[in-house]
Structure formats: C-alpha cells, structure tokens
JSON list of C-alpha atoms in Angstrom, two decimals:
[
{"chain": "A", "resi": 1, "resn": "ALA", "atom": "CA", "xyz": [12.36, 33.36, -9.16]},
{"chain": "A", "resi": 2, "resn": "ASP", "atom": "CA", "xyz": [15.59, 34.67, -11.29]},
{"chain": "A", "resi": 3, "resn": "PRO", "atom": "CA", "xyz": [15.96, 32.97, -14.36]},
{"chain": "A", "resi": 4, "resn": "ALA", "atom": "CA", "xyz": [19.46, 32.69, -14.28]},
{"chain": "A", "resi": 5, "resn": "ASP", "atom": "CA", "xyz": [19.26, 30.43, -11.29]},
{"chain": "A", "resi": 6, "resn": "ASP", "atom": "CA", "xyz": [17.18, 27.66, -13.29]},
{"chain": "A", "resi": 7, "resn": "ASN", "atom": "CA", "xyz": [19.81, 25.04, -13.39]},
{"chain": "A", "resi": 8, "resn": "ALA", "atom": "CA", "xyz": [18.83, 22.05, -15.83]},
{"chain": "A", "resi": 9, "resn": "GLY", "atom": "CA", "xyz": [20.59, 19.68, -13.78]},
{"chain": "A", "resi": 10, "resn": "LEU", "atom": "CA", "xyz": [18.58, 20.63, -10.66]},
{"chain": "A", "resi": 11, "resn": "ARG", "atom": "CA", "xyz": [15.08, 20.89, -12.02]},
{"chain": "A", "resi": 12, "resn": "LYS", "atom": "CA", "xyz": [14.50, 17.28, -10.89]},
{"chain": "A", "resi": 13, "resn": "ALA", "atom": "CA", "xyz": [15.54, 17.86, -7.51]},
{"chain": "A", "resi": 14, "resn": "LYS", "atom": "CA", "xyz": [13.51, 21.19, -7.30]},
{"chain": "A", "resi": 15, "resn": "SER", "atom": "CA", "xyz": [10.43, 19.46, -8.64]},
{"chain": "A", "resi": 16, "resn": "ILE", "atom": "CA", "xyz": [10.73, 16.75, -5.92]},
{"chain": "A", "resi": 17, "resn": "VAL", "atom": "CA", "xyz": [11.02, 19.46, -3.10]},
{"chain": "A", "resi": 18, "resn": "ASP", "atom": "CA", "xyz": [8.13, 21.47, -4.83]},
{"chain": "A", "resi": 19, "resn": "ARG", "atom": "CA", "xyz": [5.98, 18.00, -4.20]},
{"chain": "A", "resi": 20, "resn": "ILE", "atom": "CA", "xyz": [7.13, 17.61, -0.71]},
{"chain": "A", "resi": 21, "resn": "ARG", "atom": "CA", "xyz": [5.86, 21.35, 0.19]},
{"chain": "A", "resi": 22, "resn": "ARG", "atom": "CA", "xyz": [2.67, 20.98, -1.52]},
{"chain": "A", "resi": 23, "resn": "ARG", "atom": "CA", "xyz": [2.22, 17.47, 0.21]},
{"chain": "A", "resi": 24, "resn": "LYS", "atom": "CA", "xyz": [1.74, 16.01, -3.18]},
{"chain": "A", "resi": 25, "resn": "LEU", "atom": "CA", "xyz": [3.37, 12.54, -1.76]},
{"chain": "A", "resi": 26, "resn": "TYR", "atom": "CA", "xyz": [3.29, 9.34, -3.58]},
{"chain": "A", "resi": 27, "resn": "LYS", "atom": "CA", "xyz": [0.72, 7.24, -2.44]},
{"chain": "A", "resi": 28, "resn": "TYR", "atom": "CA", "xyz": [1.42, 3.73, -0.88]},
{"chain": "A", "resi": 29, "resn": "VAL", "atom": "CA", "xyz": [-0.50, 0.86, -2.70]},
{"chain": "A", "resi": 30, "resn": "ASN", "atom": "CA", "xyz": [0.23, -2.28, -1.43]},
{"chain": "A", "resi": 31, "resn": "GLU", "atom": "CA", "xyz": [2.86, -4.73, -0.68]},
{"chain": "A", "resi": 32, "resn": "TYR", "atom": "CA", "xyz": [3.70, -8.56, -0.71]},
{"chain": "A", "resi": 33, "resn": "CYS", "atom": "CA", "xyz": [6.38, -10.68, 0.72]},
{"chain": "A", "resi": 34, "resn": "VAL", "atom": "CA", "xyz": [8.64, -13.25, -1.42]},
{"chain": "A", "resi": 35, "resn": "PRO", "atom": "CA", "xyz": [7.84, -16.51, -0.67]},
{"chain": "A", "resi": 36, "resn": "THR", "atom": "CA", "xyz": [11.00, -18.48, 0.81]},
{"chain": "A", "resi": 37, "resn": "GLU", "atom": "CA", "xyz": [11.31, -20.86, -1.73]},
{"chain": "A", "resi": 38, "resn": "ARG", "atom": "CA", "xyz": [11.90, -17.94, -4.01]},
{"chain": "A", "resi": 39, "resn": "LEU", "atom": "CA", "xyz": [14.46, -15.92, -2.40]},
{"chain": "A", "resi": 40, "resn": "PRO", "atom": "CA", "xyz": [17.80, -17.82, -3.77]},
{"chain": "A", "resi": 41, "resn": "ASN", "atom": "CA", "xyz": [16.99, -16.80, -7.48]},
{"chain": "A", "resi": 42, "resn": "TRP", "atom": "CA", "xyz": [14.83, -13.58, -6.73]},
{"chain": "A", "resi": 43, "resn": "GLN", "atom": "CA", "xyz": [15.46, -10.96, -8.87]},
{"chain": "A", "resi": 44, "resn": "LYS", "atom": "CA", "xyz": [14.20, -7.31, -8.42]},
{"chain": "A", "resi": 45, "resn": "VAL", "atom": "CA", "xyz": [10.80, -6.01, -9.59]},
{"chain": "A", "resi": 46, "resn": "LYS", "atom": "CA", "xyz": [10.96, -3.38, -11.90]},
{"chain": "A", "resi": 47, "resn": "ALA", "atom": "CA", "xyz": [8.19, -0.88, -12.85]},
{"chain": "A", "resi": 48, "resn": "GLU", "atom": "CA", "xyz": [8.20, -2.23, -16.61]},
{"chain": "A", "resi": 49, "resn": "ASP", "atom": "CA", "xyz": [6.95, -5.78, -15.02]},
{"chain": "A", "resi": 50, "resn": "VAL", "atom": "CA", "xyz": [4.17, -4.17, -13.24]},
{"chain": "A", "resi": 51, "resn": "VAL", "atom": "CA", "xyz": [2.88, -2.05, -16.11]},
{"chain": "A", "resi": 52, "resn": "GLY", "atom": "CA", "xyz": [2.89, -5.22, -18.66]},
{"chain": "A", "resi": 53, "resn": "CYS", "atom": "CA", "xyz": [0.29, -6.89, -16.47]},
{"chain": "A", "resi": 54, "resn": "GLN", "atom": "CA", "xyz": [-2.25, -4.04, -16.52]},
{"chain": "A", "resi": 55, "resn": "LEU", "atom": "CA", "xyz": [-5.89, -4.77, -17.31]},
{"chain": "A", "resi": 56, "resn": "LYS", "atom": "CA", "xyz": [-7.18, -1.59, -18.76]},
{"chain": "A", "resi": 57, "resn": "ASN", "atom": "CA", "xyz": [-10.98, -3.09, -18.93]},
{"chain": "A", "resi": 58, "resn": "GLN", "atom": "CA", "xyz": [-11.00, -3.27, -15.10]},
{"chain": "A", "resi": 59, "resn": "ALA", "atom": "CA", "xyz": [-9.04, 0.14, -14.37]},
{"chain": "A", "resi": 60, "resn": "HIS", "atom": "CA", "xyz": [-12.12, 2.00, -16.62]},
{"chain": "A", "resi": 61, "resn": "GLY", "atom": "CA", "xyz": [-9.61, 2.61, -19.67]},
{"chain": "A", "resi": 62, "resn": "VAL", "atom": "CA", "xyz": [-6.76, 4.27, -17.40]},
{"chain": "A", "resi": 63, "resn": "GLU", "atom": "CA", "xyz": [-3.33, 3.74, -18.98]},
{"chain": "A", "resi": 64, "resn": "LEU", "atom": "CA", "xyz": [-0.45, 3.11, -16.96]},
{"chain": "A", "resi": 65, "resn": "LYS", "atom": "CA", "xyz": [3.20, 4.00, -17.86]},
{"chain": "A", "resi": 66, "resn": "PRO", "atom": "CA", "xyz": [6.50, 3.00, -15.95]},
{"chain": "A", "resi": 67, "resn": "ASP", "atom": "CA", "xyz": [6.98, 6.42, -14.91]},
{"chain": "A", "resi": 68, "resn": "ASP", "atom": "CA", "xyz": [3.72, 6.46, -13.29]},
{"chain": "A", "resi": 69, "resn": "ILE", "atom": "CA", "xyz": [4.69, 4.05, -10.44]},
{"chain": "A", "resi": 70, "resn": "VAL", "atom": "CA", "xyz": [7.73, 3.39, -7.92]},
{"chain": "A", "resi": 71, "resn": "ILE", "atom": "CA", "xyz": [8.80, 0.00, -6.95]},
{"chain": "A", "resi": 72, "resn": "GLN", "atom": "CA", "xyz": [10.48, -0.73, -3.80]},
{"chain": "A", "resi": 73, "resn": "ASN", "atom": "CA", "xyz": [12.65, -3.98, -3.33]},
{"chain": "A", "resi": 74, "resn": "LEU", "atom": "CA", "xyz": [13.04, -4.06, 0.43]},
{"chain": "A", "resi": 75, "resn": "LYS", "atom": "CA", "xyz": [15.33, -6.70, 2.07]},
{"chain": "A", "resi": 76, "resn": "ILE", "atom": "CA", "xyz": [15.71, -7.07, 5.70]},
{"chain": "A", "resi": 77, "resn": "ASP", "atom": "CA", "xyz": [18.26, -9.48, 7.21]},
{"chain": "A", "resi": 78, "resn": "TRP", "atom": "CA", "xyz": [20.41, -10.18, 10.17]},
{"chain": "A", "resi": 79, "resn": "ALA", "atom": "CA", "xyz": [23.49, -8.73, 8.52]},
{"chain": "A", "resi": 80, "resn": "MET", "atom": "CA", "xyz": [24.64, -11.92, 7.05]},
{"chain": "A", "resi": 81, "resn": "LYS", "atom": "CA", "xyz": [22.23, -12.53, 4.25]},
{"chain": "A", "resi": 82, "resn": "ASP", "atom": "CA", "xyz": [20.21, -15.82, 4.52]},
{"chain": "A", "resi": 83, "resn": "LYS", "atom": "CA", "xyz": [22.90, -17.00, 7.20]},
{"chain": "A", "resi": 84, "resn": "ASN", "atom": "CA", "xyz": [22.13, -16.90, 11.30]},
{"chain": "A", "resi": 85, "resn": "PRO", "atom": "CA", "xyz": [25.05, -14.40, 12.72]},
{"chain": "A", "resi": 86, "resn": "VAL", "atom": "CA", "xyz": [25.04, -16.22, 15.87]},
{"chain": "A", "resi": 87, "resn": "ASP", "atom": "CA", "xyz": [26.41, -19.41, 14.14]},
{"chain": "A", "resi": 88, "resn": "HIS", "atom": "CA", "xyz": [29.58, -17.44, 13.32]},
{"chain": "A", "resi": 89, "resn": "VAL", "atom": "CA", "xyz": [30.25, -16.27, 17.02]},
{"chain": "A", "resi": 90, "resn": "TYR", "atom": "CA", "xyz": [32.25, -17.93, 19.50]},
{"chain": "A", "resi": 91, "resn": "PHE", "atom": "CA", "xyz": [31.69, -18.67, 23.27]},
{"chain": "A", "resi": 92, "resn": "PHE", "atom": "CA", "xyz": [33.74, -18.96, 25.92]},
{"chain": "A", "resi": 93, "resn": "GLN", "atom": "CA", "xyz": [33.07, -21.12, 28.99]},
{"chain": "A", "resi": 94, "resn": "ASN", "atom": "CA", "xyz": [33.94, -18.23, 31.43]},
{"chain": "A", "resi": 95, "resn": "ALA", "atom": "CA", "xyz": [36.55, -15.12, 31.68]},
{"chain": "A", "resi": 96, "resn": "ARG", "atom": "CA", "xyz": [39.64, -17.28, 32.47]},
{"chain": "A", "resi": 97, "resn": "SER", "atom": "CA", "xyz": [38.89, -19.71, 29.55]},
{"chain": "A", "resi": 98, "resn": "SER", "atom": "CA", "xyz": [40.96, -19.91, 26.28]},
{"chain": "A", "resi": 99, "resn": "GLU", "atom": "CA", "xyz": [38.54, -22.50, 24.67]},
{"chain": "A", "resi": 100, "resn": "LYS", "atom": "CA", "xyz": [36.07, -21.26, 22.24]},
{"chain": "A", "resi": 101, "resn": "PHE", "atom": "CA", "xyz": [33.64, -23.02, 21.16]},
{"chain": "A", "resi": 102, "resn": "HIS", "atom": "CA", "xyz": [30.09, -22.76, 19.10]},
{"chain": "A", "resi": 103, "resn": "ILE", "atom": "CA", "xyz": [26.26, -23.27, 20.30]},
{"chain": "A", "resi": 104, "resn": "PRO", "atom": "CA", "xyz": [23.96, -25.02, 18.22]},
{"chain": "A", "resi": 105, "resn": "LYS", "atom": "CA", "xyz": [20.76, -23.14, 17.97]},
{"chain": "A", "resi": 106, "resn": "GLU", "atom": "CA", "xyz": [18.79, -26.39, 19.09]},
{"chain": "A", "resi": 107, "resn": "LYS", "atom": "CA", "xyz": [20.45, -26.16, 22.55]},
{"chain": "A", "resi": 108, "resn": "VAL", "atom": "CA", "xyz": [19.40, -22.63, 23.01]},
{"chain": "A", "resi": 109, "resn": "SER", "atom": "CA", "xyz": [15.59, -22.96, 21.69]},
{"chain": "A", "resi": 110, "resn": "THR", "atom": "CA", "xyz": [13.39, -24.48, 19.61]},
{"chain": "A", "resi": 111, "resn": "LEU", "atom": "CA", "xyz": [11.79, -21.58, 18.63]},
{"chain": "A", "resi": 112, "resn": "LEU", "atom": "CA", "xyz": [14.20, -19.53, 16.69]},
{"chain": "A", "resi": 113, "resn": "PRO", "atom": "CA", "xyz": [13.78, -18.71, 13.39]},
{"chain": "A", "resi": 114, "resn": "GLU", "atom": "CA", "xyz": [14.61, -21.16, 10.33]},
{"chain": "A", "resi": 115, "resn": "VAL", "atom": "CA", "xyz": [14.68, -18.18, 7.56]},
{"chain": "A", "resi": 116, "resn": "PHE", "atom": "CA", "xyz": [16.86, -15.07, 8.44]},
{"chain": "A", "resi": 117, "resn": "GLN", "atom": "CA", "xyz": [16.35, -12.96, 5.28]},
{"chain": "A", "resi": 118, "resn": "GLU", "atom": "CA", "xyz": [13.08, -11.30, 4.10]},
{"chain": "A", "resi": 119, "resn": "ARG", "atom": "CA", "xyz": [12.24, -9.28, 0.73]},
{"chain": "A", "resi": 120, "resn": "LYS", "atom": "CA", "xyz": [9.22, -7.06, 0.46]},
{"chain": "A", "resi": 121, "resn": "VAL", "atom": "CA", "xyz": [7.80, -5.61, -2.68]},
{"chain": "A", "resi": 122, "resn": "ARG", "atom": "CA", "xyz": [6.18, -2.28, -2.49]},
{"chain": "A", "resi": 123, "resn": "LEU", "atom": "CA", "xyz": [4.20, -0.37, -4.89]},
{"chain": "A", "resi": 124, "resn": "PHE", "atom": "CA", "xyz": [3.93, 3.68, -4.78]},
{"chain": "A", "resi": 125, "resn": "VAL", "atom": "CA", "xyz": [1.92, 5.77, -7.24]},
{"chain": "A", "resi": 126, "resn": "LYS", "atom": "CA", "xyz": [2.92, 9.23, -8.41]},
{"chain": "A", "resi": 127, "resn": "ASP", "atom": "CA", "xyz": [-0.83, 10.32, -9.38]},
{"chain": "A", "resi": 128, "resn": "GLN", "atom": "CA", "xyz": [-3.72, 9.55, -7.26]},
{"chain": "A", "resi": 129, "resn": "GLU", "atom": "CA", "xyz": [-5.80, 9.31, -10.62]},
{"chain": "A", "resi": 130, "resn": "LYS", "atom": "CA", "xyz": [-4.15, 6.25, -11.46]},
{"chain": "A", "resi": 131, "resn": "PHE", "atom": "CA", "xyz": [-4.13, 4.34, -7.95]},
{"chain": "A", "resi": 132, "resn": "ASP", "atom": "CA", "xyz": [-6.87, 1.65, -9.02]},
{"chain": "A", "resi": 133, "resn": "ALA", "atom": "CA", "xyz": [-4.90, 1.06, -12.19]},
{"chain": "A", "resi": 134, "resn": "ALA", "atom": "CA", "xyz": [-1.93, 0.51, -10.26]},
{"chain": "A", "resi": 135, "resn": "SER", "atom": "CA", "xyz": [-3.40, -1.51, -7.77]},
{"chain": "A", "resi": 136, "resn": "ILE", "atom": "CA", "xyz": [-4.97, -3.84, -10.22]},
{"chain": "A", "resi": 137, "resn": "ALA", "atom": "CA", "xyz": [-1.77, -4.15, -12.51]},
{"chain": "A", "resi": 138, "resn": "PHE", "atom": "CA", "xyz": [0.23, -5.04, -9.06]},
{"chain": "A", "resi": 139, "resn": "GLU", "atom": "CA", "xyz": [-1.78, -7.98, -8.20]},
{"chain": "A", "resi": 140, "resn": "GLU", "atom": "CA", "xyz": [-2.26, -9.17, -11.52]},
{"chain": "A", "resi": 141, "resn": "TYR", "atom": "CA", "xyz": [1.33, -9.41, -11.59]},
{"chain": "A", "resi": 142, "resn": "GLN", "atom": "CA", "xyz": [1.56, -11.43, -8.54]},
{"chain": "A", "resi": 143, "resn": "ARG", "atom": "CA", "xyz": [-0.93, -13.91, -10.18]},
{"chain": "A", "resi": 144, "resn": "ARG", "atom": "CA", "xyz": [1.38, -14.10, -13.08]},
{"chain": "A", "resi": 145, "resn": "PHE", "atom": "CA", "xyz": [4.55, -14.67, -11.56]},
{"chain": "A", "resi": 146, "resn": "TYR", "atom": "CA", "xyz": [3.39, -16.55, -8.41]},
{"chain": "A", "resi": 147, "resn": "GLY", "atom": "CA", "xyz": [0.18, -18.08, -9.53]},
{"chain": "A", "resi": 148, "resn": "VAL", "atom": "CA", "xyz": [-1.67, -16.47, -6.57]},
{"chain": "A", "resi": 149, "resn": "SER", "atom": "CA", "xyz": [-1.74, -12.93, -5.10]},
{"chain": "A", "resi": 150, "resn": "GLN", "atom": "CA", "xyz": [0.71, -12.96, -2.56]},
{"chain": "A", "resi": 151, "resn": "GLN", "atom": "CA", "xyz": [-0.47, -9.53, -0.87]},
{"chain": "A", "resi": 152, "resn": "VAL", "atom": "CA", "xyz": [-2.17, -9.80, 2.55]},
{"chain": "A", "resi": 153, "resn": "ALA", "atom": "CA", "xyz": [-5.62, -8.18, 1.59]},
{"chain": "A", "resi": 154, "resn": "SER", "atom": "CA", "xyz": [-6.85, -6.79, -1.70]},
{"chain": "A", "resi": 155, "resn": "THR", "atom": "CA", "xyz": [-6.35, -2.66, -2.15]},
{"chain": "A", "resi": 156, "resn": "PRO", "atom": "CA", "xyz": [-9.64, -0.50, -1.50]},
{"chain": "A", "resi": 157, "resn": "PRO", "atom": "CA", "xyz": [-10.62, 1.44, -4.56]},
{"chain": "A", "resi": 158, "resn": "ARG", "atom": "CA", "xyz": [-9.72, 4.85, -4.34]},
{"chain": "A", "resi": 159, "resn": "ASN", "atom": "CA", "xyz": [-11.22, 6.13, -7.88]},
{"chain": "A", "resi": 160, "resn": "ILE", "atom": "CA", "xyz": [-14.05, 3.64, -9.09]},
{"chain": "A", "resi": 161, "resn": "PRO", "atom": "CA", "xyz": [-17.11, 4.46, -7.17]},
{"chain": "A", "resi": 162, "resn": "ALA", "atom": "CA", "xyz": [-18.74, 1.71, -5.39]},
{"chain": "A", "resi": 163, "resn": "PRO", "atom": "CA", "xyz": [-22.37, 0.38, -6.16]},
{"chain": "A", "resi": 164, "resn": "ARG", "atom": "CA", "xyz": [-24.98, 2.05, -3.83]},
{"chain": "A", "resi": 165, "resn": "SER", "atom": "CA", "xyz": [-26.47, -0.68, -1.60]},
{"chain": "A", "resi": 166, "resn": "THR", "atom": "CA", "xyz": [-30.40, -1.12, -1.52]},
{"chain": "A", "resi": 167, "resn": "SER", "atom": "CA", "xyz": [-30.55, 0.49, 2.07]},
{"chain": "A", "resi": 168, "resn": "GLN", "atom": "CA", "xyz": [-28.82, 3.53, 0.90]},
{"chain": "A", "resi": 169, "resn": "VAL", "atom": "CA", "xyz": [-31.42, 4.11, -2.02]},
{"chain": "A", "resi": 170, "resn": "GLY", "atom": "CA", "xyz": [-34.17, 3.54, 0.15]},
{"chain": "A", "resi": 171, "resn": "SER", "atom": "CA", "xyz": [-32.75, 6.08, 2.79]},
{"chain": "A", "resi": 172, "resn": "SER", "atom": "CA", "xyz": [-32.41, 8.30, 0.14]},
{"chain": "A", "resi": 173, "resn": "ARG", "atom": "CA", "xyz": [-35.80, 8.12, -1.24]},
{"chain": "A", "resi": 174, "resn": "ALA", "atom": "CA", "xyz": [-37.33, 8.57, 2.09]},
{"chain": "A", "resi": 175, "resn": "ARG", "atom": "CA", "xyz": [-35.40, 11.80, 2.78]},
{"chain": "A", "resi": 176, "resn": "LYS", "atom": "CA", "xyz": [-36.67, 12.80, -0.58]},
{"chain": "A", "resi": 177, "resn": "SER", "atom": "CA", "xyz": [-40.17, 12.33, -0.10]},
{"chain": "A", "resi": 178, "resn": "LEU", "atom": "CA", "xyz": [-40.03, 14.14, 3.57]},
{"chain": "A", "resi": 179, "resn": "MET", "atom": "CA", "xyz": [-38.32, 17.19, 1.83]},
{"chain": "A", "resi": 180, "resn": "MET", "atom": "CA", "xyz": [-41.15, 17.40, -0.86]},
{"chain": "A", "resi": 181, "resn": "GLY", "atom": "CA", "xyz": [-44.03, 16.63, 1.90]},
{"chain": "A", "resi": 182, "resn": "THR", "atom": "CA", "xyz": [-42.51, 19.86, 3.73]},
{"chain": "A", "resi": 183, "resn": "VAL", "atom": "CA", "xyz": [-42.49, 21.91, 0.80]},
{"chain": "A", "resi": 184, "resn": "ALA", "atom": "CA", "xyz": [-45.92, 21.21, -0.41]},
{"chain": "A", "resi": 185, "resn": "ALA", "atom": "CA", "xyz": [-47.23, 22.03, 3.33]},
{"chain": "A", "resi": 186, "resn": "ALA", "atom": "CA", "xyz": [-45.59, 25.23, 3.08]},
{"chain": "A", "resi": 187, "resn": "ASN", "atom": "CA", "xyz": [-47.05, 26.15, -0.08]},
{"chain": "A", "resi": 188, "resn": "GLN", "atom": "CA", "xyz": [-50.36, 25.54, 1.34]},
{"chain": "A", "resi": 189, "resn": "ASN", "atom": "CA", "xyz": [-49.71, 27.89, 4.21]},
{"chain": "A", "resi": 190, "resn": "GLY", "atom": "CA", "xyz": [-49.47, 30.85, 1.71]},
{"chain": "A", "resi": 191, "resn": "GLY", "atom": "CA", "xyz": [-46.91, 32.28, 3.95]},
{"chain": "A", "resi": 192, "resn": "LYS", "atom": "CA", "xyz": [-49.25, 32.90, 6.88]},
{"chain": "A", "resi": 193, "resn": "LYS", "atom": "CA", "xyz": [-47.94, 33.44, 9.93]},
{"chain": "A", "resi": 194, "resn": "ARG", "atom": "CA", "xyz": [-49.55, 30.36, 12.30]},
{"chain": "A", "resi": 195, "resn": "LYS", "atom": "CA", "xyz": [-48.47, 27.63, 14.07]},
{"chain": "A", "resi": 196, "resn": "THR", "atom": "CA", "xyz": [-47.32, 24.56, 11.90]},
{"chain": "A", "resi": 197, "resn": "SER", "atom": "CA", "xyz": [-46.04, 21.10, 12.12]},
{"chain": "A", "resi": 198, "resn": "GLN", "atom": "CA", "xyz": [-42.71, 20.11, 10.85]},
{"chain": "A", "resi": 199, "resn": "ILE", "atom": "CA", "xyz": [-42.17, 16.52, 9.78]},
{"chain": "A", "resi": 200, "resn": "THR", "atom": "CA", "xyz": [-38.86, 15.51, 10.42]},
{"chain": "A", "resi": 201, "resn": "LEU", "atom": "CA", "xyz": [-36.78, 11.99, 10.56]},
{"chain": "A", "resi": 202, "resn": "GLY", "atom": "CA", "xyz": [-37.49, 11.94, 14.37]},
{"chain": "A", "resi": 203, "resn": "GLY", "atom": "CA", "xyz": [-41.02, 12.24, 14.06]},
{"chain": "A", "resi": 204, "resn": "ILE", "atom": "CA", "xyz": [-43.49, 15.27, 13.87]},
{"chain": "A", "resi": 205, "resn": "ARG", "atom": "CA", "xyz": [-42.54, 18.63, 15.95]},
{"chain": "A", "resi": 206, "resn": "GLU", "atom": "CA", "xyz": [-44.79, 21.36, 16.64]}
]
C-alpha cells in the first residue's frame, strides 16, 4: 500500500474492514431481557459496568478491559414507546359515517399484550481468548444488578477445558492397551511374512 494513502482518520475504519475480510468477527456471548418493572427507570448498560463485575479467579486470571467487549442495548416497541398504538387510532362504523370512536382492546381480544416495549442487553467479545471472562462478568453483573441471572441459559465455556468423564478415561486406556498389545505381537513376529491376527476394537480379524 502507498504510505501516502495512510489517513489517520481512516485507520479505525480500515481496521474494521480488514477484520470483516479476514472473518475476525466479534463473538456473540449472551443476552438477557430487562424485567418489565425495571423499564421505566432503566438506563443503558455500559462496557465499564460489566468489566467492573469480572471474577478473575473463575476466568483463570484473564483480565477484561472495556475495549474488549461490545454492549448492544436493544429496544423493540410498537413505534410509540410503551404505549399501544391502536389506542390512538380512530375507527368509523362504515364508509359514509362521520362519527369516529376508539375500540377498547378488551372488546377485541383478551389475548392482546399488556406491555408494548421490550429491551434486551446483548454482549459481544472482540477477542476469542477473553470469551469466558466476558461471559462470567456478564452473568455476575446480572446477579448484582437484578439479584438473579436474567439470561435464559448459561454460556458454554470456550477456553476453559472441561473435565474428562470416567467413561472417556476408560476408553482412552482401553485403546492404549490394544495398541501396546498389537506392537508387542509385531515385535515377536520378527518381521516374518506369515499370517497374523490383528486385535481391533471390533474383535479379532485374521
């Protein structure tokens, strides 16, 4: 690239385009829905809020910084914040009528929602190596702010190795024993060309 084309004001934009081309995209971690009773006084969650709740002892000492994560504060409503837009619509009896009126939702259906606004908080991490640290901090933030974890399910760990089960250890030992038995049988044959039996996991094959 031409050094003359290096514009300091475009470096950040060029870095983002480079990440997209190399498929180094931000990783989605988890999300939670803000409780209805918290909506009137709810404030946007910042990266500093989540980073302040990190637990290094559970994240194998990985340190999380505000620049390592991205918080998306998502709002979904019916275009009138927390109000029902149909309550502000006038109806007429027919095409020739000039008398307008409202229709109470109770007369339409008892299945209509009571809440017309939803807020979600989503977490993304820039560096895969800090995925687990961000996940732990995000869930800890929910416990401190709401008293409980609001997300539907815990995030499966990415970088913390899961303990091996007893069955996995047993299978590994069995495979190792079979391999050692095959090697020992080959050494006893002394390289002679004769009919031998191979021991496999499926049985004995001539």
